[in-house]
Amino acid sequence: MTTIGRTRLRNFAAFAALVLSAGVASAADLAVQYNPPESYDWTGVFAGVEAAGIGASYAVTDATGNPLYEEYIDTFNGEFDMEGTALGARIGYHHQQENLVLGIQGLVLAPRLEGGYVGELGDDDIAEVYTKVDWLAGVLGTAGYAFDKTMIYAGAGVAFGGISVDVTGISEDVELSAQQQQAGWLATVGIAHALSDNVFASLDFTHVDLGEAEYELDGTILGSPSTVTANGGGTAEILRVGLNFRF
């Protein structure tokens, strides 16, 4: 190789080394400057408001009382369906570990949920049995999986409800009423999506079973003071839409 050739080769090698070192330096600078986006963190206390649609069924069974009015009291037994809406609120806490999100929450609903049936004896309508759900509440634990700003979850816990039952005579003089608090269980599945760092929306499908409780319906039958004992129990399917705020 001639002297000129060797000189050109050395110059090219030096130039290549300079370009390579500049590229490495630029790549290092980019690596330092690039900050990957942080994933959403669900950890924290939250509270929210909810609107809900409810479908429920309720049954009054084993009504007993004064044997003189047994044929009337037997007509108080029955089962019926109800549909309504509710407004509510919930408060809770989430703790996230990698993609797993564990939580606990309490909720309360003020429903517009009522219905009833007419007790019949032969061709006569004896009385209307009318039931109203005054309130619903629950405490539950949840476990979820987070896909950054979206989380799917399921949970279960205890449920409580306040129920009013009124029996009003149609063809006969009957006036009875009772109020009862019932306890049971609930289960839910849902999805939540973060709208911002401090706000997320939620959609839950919740099953509530309030079990069965004994009622004492006090009042009058055919003008005589009377007490009728009966069992009442029901279930509900609730679709809840919520807007929640993190603290």
mmCIF file with all atom_site columns, C-alpha atoms in Angstrom, residues 121-229:
data_model
loop_
_atom_site.group_PDB
_atom_site.id
_atom_site.type_symbol
_atom_site.label_atom_id
_atom_site.label_alt_id
_atom_site.label_comp_id
_atom_site.label_asym_id
_atom_site.label_entity_id
_atom_site.label_seq_id
_atom_site.pdbx_PDB_ins_code
_atom_site.Cartn_x
_atom_site.Cartn_y
_atom_site.Cartn_z
_atom_site.occupancy
_atom_site.B_iso_or_equiv
_atom_site.pdbx_formal_charge
_atom_site.auth_seq_id
_atom_site.auth_comp_id
_atom_site.auth_asym_id
_atom_site.auth_atom_id
_atom_site.pdbx_PDB_model_num
ATOM 1   C CA . LEU A 1 121 ? -110.080 -15.225 49.512 1.00 0.00 ? 121 LEU A CA 1
ATOM 2   C CA . GLY A 1 122 ? -112.316 -16.814 46.930 1.00 0.00 ? 122 GLY A CA 1
ATOM 3   C CA . ASP A 1 123 ? -113.564 -13.996 44.722 1.00 0.00 ? 123 ASP A CA 1
ATOM 4   C CA . ASP A 1 124 ? -112.905 -11.335 47.364 1.00 0.00 ? 124 ASP A CA 1
ATOM 5   C CA . ASP A 1 125 ? -109.853 -9.098  47.529 1.00 0.00 ? 125 ASP A CA 1
ATOM 6   C CA . ILE A 1 126 ? -109.079 -9.119  51.252 1.00 0.00 ? 126 ILE A CA 1
ATOM 7   C CA . ALA A 1 127 ? -106.076 -6.814  51.595 1.00 0.00 ? 127 ALA A CA 1
ATOM 8   C CA . GLU A 1 128 ? -103.098 -5.332  49.806 1.00 0.00 ? 128 GLU A CA 1
ATOM 9   C CA . VAL A 1 129 ? -99.671  -6.309  51.146 1.00 0.00 ? 129 VAL A CA 1
ATOM 10  C CA . TYR A 1 130 ? -97.353  -3.434  50.283 1.00 0.00 ? 130 TYR A CA 1
ATOM 11  C CA . THR A 1 131 ? -93.577  -3.494  50.788 1.00 0.00 ? 131 THR A CA 1
ATOM 12  C CA . LYS A 1 132 ? -91.074  -0.656  50.530 1.00 0.00 ? 132 LYS A CA 1
ATOM 13  C CA . VAL A 1 133 ? -87.282  -0.829  50.680 1.00 0.00 ? 133 VAL A CA 1
ATOM 14  C CA . ASP A 1 134 ? -86.267  2.183   52.786 1.00 0.00 ? 134 ASP A CA 1
ATOM 15  C CA . TRP A 1 135 ? -82.483  1.859   52.472 1.00 0.00 ? 135 TRP A CA 1
ATOM 16  C CA . LEU A 1 136 ? -79.699  -0.513  51.457 1.00 0.00 ? 136 LEU A CA 1
ATOM 17  C CA . ALA A 1 137 ? -76.081  -0.588  52.620 1.00 0.00 ? 137 ALA A CA 1
ATOM 18  C CA . GLY A 1 138 ? -73.040  -2.816  52.437 1.00 0.00 ? 138 GLY A CA 1
ATOM 19  C CA . VAL A 1 139 ? -69.406  -3.297  53.402 1.00 0.00 ? 139 VAL A CA 1
ATOM 20  C CA . LEU A 1 140 ? -67.224  -5.355  51.082 1.00 0.00 ? 140 LEU A CA 1
ATOM 21  C CA . GLY A 1 141 ? -63.696  -6.284  50.173 1.00 0.00 ? 141 GLY A CA 1
ATOM 22  C CA . THR A 1 142 ? -62.529  -6.184  46.552 1.00 0.00 ? 142 THR A CA 1
ATOM 23  C CA . ALA A 1 143 ? -59.686  -7.592  44.473 1.00 0.00 ? 143 ALA A CA 1
ATOM 24  C CA . GLY A 1 144 ? -58.856  -6.204  41.056 1.00 0.00 ? 144 GLY A CA 1
ATOM 25  C CA . TYR A 1 145 ? -56.374  -6.230  38.198 1.00 0.00 ? 145 TYR A CA 1
ATOM 26  C CA . ALA A 1 146 ? -55.177  -2.913  36.810 1.00 0.00 ? 146 ALA A CA 1
ATOM 27  C CA . PHE A 1 147 ? -54.379  -2.247  33.171 1.00 0.00 ? 147 PHE A CA 1
ATOM 28  C CA . ASP A 1 148 ? -52.842  1.159   33.859 1.00 0.00 ? 148 ASP A CA 1
ATOM 29  C CA . LYS A 1 149 ? -55.869  3.503   33.987 1.00 0.00 ? 149 LYS A CA 1
ATOM 30  C CA . THR A 1 150 ? -58.467  0.733   33.700 1.00 0.00 ? 150 THR A CA 1
ATOM 31  C CA . MET A 1 151 ? -59.221  -1.802  36.433 1.00 0.00 ? 151 MET A CA 1
ATOM 32  C CA . ILE A 1 152 ? -61.518  -4.814  36.572 1.00 0.00 ? 152 ILE A CA 1
ATOM 33  C CA . TYR A 1 153 ? -62.494  -6.178  39.973 1.00 0.00 ? 153 TYR A CA 1
ATOM 34  C CA . ALA A 1 154 ? -64.794  -8.393  41.995 1.00 0.00 ? 154 ALA A CA 1
ATOM 35  C CA . GLY A 1 155 ? -65.835  -8.313  45.620 1.00 0.00 ? 155 GLY A CA 1
ATOM 36  C CA . ALA A 1 156 ? -68.104  -9.663  48.327 1.00 0.00 ? 156 ALA A CA 1
ATOM 37  C CA . GLY A 1 157 ? -69.268  -8.663  51.768 1.00 0.00 ? 157 GLY A CA 1
ATOM 38  C CA . VAL A 1 158 ? -72.191  -8.085  54.102 1.00 0.00 ? 158 VAL A CA 1
ATOM 39  C CA . ALA A 1 159 ? -75.415  -6.307  53.149 1.00 0.00 ? 159 ALA A CA 1
ATOM 40  C CA . PHE A 1 160 ? -78.046  -4.540  55.236 1.00 0.00 ? 160 PHE A CA 1
ATOM 41  C CA . GLY A 1 161 ? -81.491  -3.187  54.444 1.00 0.00 ? 161 GLY A CA 1
ATOM 42  C CA . GLY A 1 162 ? -84.476  -1.484  56.009 1.00 0.00 ? 162 GLY A CA 1
ATOM 43  C CA . ILE A 1 163 ? -87.871  -2.817  54.925 1.00 0.00 ? 163 ILE A CA 1
ATOM 44  C CA . SER A 1 164 ? -91.404  -1.556  55.628 1.00 0.00 ? 164 SER A CA 1
ATOM 45  C CA . VAL A 1 165 ? -94.465  -3.806  55.215 1.00 0.00 ? 165 VAL A CA 1
ATOM 46  C CA . ASP A 1 166 ? -98.054  -2.535  55.315 1.00 0.00 ? 166 ASP A CA 1
ATOM 47  C CA . VAL A 1 167 ? -101.242 -4.584  55.031 1.00 0.00 ? 167 VAL A CA 1
ATOM 48  C CA . THR A 1 168 ? -104.293 -2.505  54.102 1.00 0.00 ? 168 THR A CA 1
ATOM 49  C CA . GLY A 1 169 ? -107.786 -3.947  53.886 1.00 0.00 ? 169 GLY A CA 1
ATOM 50  C CA . ILE A 1 170 ? -109.799 -3.830  50.664 1.00 0.00 ? 170 ILE A CA 1
ATOM 51  C CA . SER A 1 171 ? -113.011 -5.728  51.348 1.00 0.00 ? 171 SER A CA 1
ATOM 52  C CA . GLU A 1 172 ? -112.254 -6.252  55.033 1.00 0.00 ? 172 GLU A CA 1
ATOM 53  C CA . ASP A 1 173 ? -111.169 -3.950  57.854 1.00 0.00 ? 173 ASP A CA 1
ATOM 54  C CA . VAL A 1 174 ? -107.449 -4.724  58.076 1.00 0.00 ? 174 VAL A CA 1
ATOM 55  C CA . GLU A 1 175 ? -104.659 -2.332  59.038 1.00 0.00 ? 175 GLU A CA 1
ATOM 56  C CA . LEU A 1 176 ? -101.253 -3.815  59.926 1.00 0.00 ? 176 LEU A CA 1
ATOM 57  C CA . SER A 1 177 ? -97.699  -2.529  59.594 1.00 0.00 ? 177 SER A CA 1
ATOM 58  C CA . ALA A 1 178 ? -94.110  -3.358  60.528 1.00 0.00 ? 178 ALA A CA 1
ATOM 59  C CA . GLN A 1 179 ? -90.571  -2.150  59.943 1.00 0.00 ? 179 GLN A CA 1
ATOM 60  C CA . GLN A 1 180 ? -87.576  -4.442  59.976 1.00 0.00 ? 180 GLN A CA 1
ATOM 61  C CA . GLN A 1 181 ? -83.827  -4.299  59.460 1.00 0.00 ? 181 GLN A CA 1
ATOM 62  C CA . GLN A 1 182 ? -82.378  -7.282  57.626 1.00 0.00 ? 182 GLN A CA 1
ATOM 63  C CA . ALA A 1 183 ? -78.821  -8.511  57.090 1.00 0.00 ? 183 ALA A CA 1
ATOM 64  C CA . GLY A 1 184 ? -77.411  -10.758 54.388 1.00 0.00 ? 184 GLY A CA 1
ATOM 65  C CA . TRP A 1 185 ? -74.648  -10.747 51.816 1.00 0.00 ? 185 TRP A CA 1
ATOM 66  C CA . LEU A 1 186 ? -73.685  -9.139  48.534 1.00 0.00 ? 186 LEU A CA 1
ATOM 67  C CA . ALA A 1 187 ? -71.337  -9.830  45.639 1.00 0.00 ? 187 ALA A CA 1
ATOM 68  C CA . THR A 1 188 ? -70.214  -7.492  42.884 1.00 0.00 ? 188 THR A CA 1
ATOM 69  C CA . VAL A 1 189 ? -68.194  -7.341  39.674 1.00 0.00 ? 189 VAL A CA 1
ATOM 70  C CA . GLY A 1 190 ? -67.143  -4.084  38.118 1.00 0.00 ? 190 GLY A CA 1
ATOM 71  C CA . ILE A 1 191 ? -64.845  -1.970  35.997 1.00 0.00 ? 191 ILE A CA 1
ATOM 72  C CA . ALA A 1 192 ? -63.281  1.410   36.765 1.00 0.00 ? 192 ALA A CA 1
ATOM 73  C CA . HIS A 1 193 ? -61.481  3.860   34.510 1.00 0.00 ? 193 HIS A CA 1
ATOM 74  C CA . ALA A 1 194 ? -59.428  6.872   35.553 1.00 0.00 ? 194 ALA A CA 1
ATOM 75  C CA . LEU A 1 195 ? -60.576  10.113  33.972 1.00 0.00 ? 195 LEU A CA 1
ATOM 76  C CA . SER A 1 196 ? -57.762  12.094  35.588 1.00 0.00 ? 196 SER A CA 1
ATOM 77  C CA . ASP A 1 197 ? -55.256  11.685  38.428 1.00 0.00 ? 197 ASP A CA 1
ATOM 78  C CA . ASN A 1 198 ? -57.978  12.237  41.032 1.00 0.00 ? 198 ASN A CA 1
ATOM 79  C CA . VAL A 1 199 ? -61.227  11.193  39.331 1.00 0.00 ? 199 VAL A CA 1
ATOM 80  C CA . PHE A 1 200 ? -62.415  7.800   38.099 1.00 0.00 ? 200 PHE A CA 1
ATOM 81  C CA . ALA A 1 201 ? -65.703  6.422   36.818 1.00 0.00 ? 201 ALA A CA 1
ATOM 82  C CA . SER A 1 202 ? -67.068  3.025   37.854 1.00 0.00 ? 202 SER A CA 1
ATOM 83  C CA . LEU A 1 203 ? -69.683  0.534   36.696 1.00 0.00 ? 203 LEU A CA 1
ATOM 84  C CA . ASP A 1 204 ? -70.798  -2.266  39.045 1.00 0.00 ? 204 ASP A CA 1
ATOM 85  C CA . PHE A 1 205 ? -73.240  -5.151  38.805 1.00 0.00 ? 205 PHE A CA 1
ATOM 86  C CA . THR A 1 206 ? -74.193  -6.147  42.346 1.00 0.00 ? 206 THR A CA 1
ATOM 87  C CA . HIS A 1 207 ? -76.287  -9.013  43.700 1.00 0.00 ? 207 HIS A CA 1
ATOM 88  C CA . VAL A 1 208 ? -77.817  -8.522  47.156 1.00 0.00 ? 208 VAL A CA 1
ATOM 89  C CA . ASP A 1 209 ? -79.461  -11.233 49.280 1.00 0.00 ? 209 ASP A CA 1
ATOM 90  C CA . LEU A 1 210 ? -81.015  -9.932  52.487 1.00 0.00 ? 210 LEU A CA 1
ATOM 91  C CA . GLY A 1 211 ? -81.880  -13.378 53.781 1.00 0.00 ? 211 GLY A CA 1
ATOM 92  C CA . GLU A 1 212 ? -85.068  -13.847 55.781 1.00 0.00 ? 212 GLU A CA 1
ATOM 93  C CA . ALA A 1 213 ? -86.274  -12.034 58.886 1.00 0.00 ? 213 ALA A CA 1
ATOM 94  C CA . GLU A 1 214 ? -89.296  -12.344 61.165 1.00 0.00 ? 214 GLU A CA 1
ATOM 95  C CA . TYR A 1 215 ? -91.805  -9.497  61.209 1.00 0.00 ? 215 TYR A CA 1
ATOM 96  C CA . GLU A 1 216 ? -94.408  -8.584  63.773 1.00 0.00 ? 216 GLU A CA 1
ATOM 97  C CA . LEU A 1 217 ? -97.191  -6.728  61.994 1.00 0.00 ? 217 LEU A CA 1
ATOM 98  C CA . ASP A 1 218 ? -99.191  -4.759  64.540 1.00 0.00 ? 218 ASP A CA 1
ATOM 99  C CA . GLY A 1 219 ? -102.599 -3.159  64.007 1.00 0.00 ? 219 GLY A CA 1
ATOM 100 C CA . THR A 1 220 ? -106.186 -4.295  63.712 1.00 0.00 ? 220 THR A CA 1
ATOM 101 C CA . ILE A 1 221 ? -108.155 -7.029  61.961 1.00 0.00 ? 221 ILE A CA 1
ATOM 102 C CA . LEU A 1 222 ? -111.928 -6.467  61.800 1.00 0.00 ? 222 LEU A CA 1
ATOM 103 C CA . GLY A 1 223 ? -111.535 -3.732  64.391 1.00 0.00 ? 223 GLY A CA 1
ATOM 104 C CA . SER A 1 224 ? -109.730 -5.933  66.948 1.00 0.00 ? 224 SER A CA 1
ATOM 105 C CA . PRO A 1 225 ? -106.135 -5.229  68.008 1.00 0.00 ? 225 PRO A CA 1
ATOM 106 C CA . SER A 1 226 ? -103.994 -7.893  66.380 1.00 0.00 ? 226 SER A CA 1
ATOM 107 C CA . THR A 1 227 ? -100.428 -8.977  65.808 1.00 0.00 ? 227 THR A CA 1
ATOM 108 C CA . VAL A 1 228 ? -99.464  -11.114 62.826 1.00 0.00 ? 228 VAL A CA 1
ATOM 109 C CA . THR A 1 229 ? -96.063  -12.793 62.693 1.00 0.00 ? 229 THR A CA 1
#
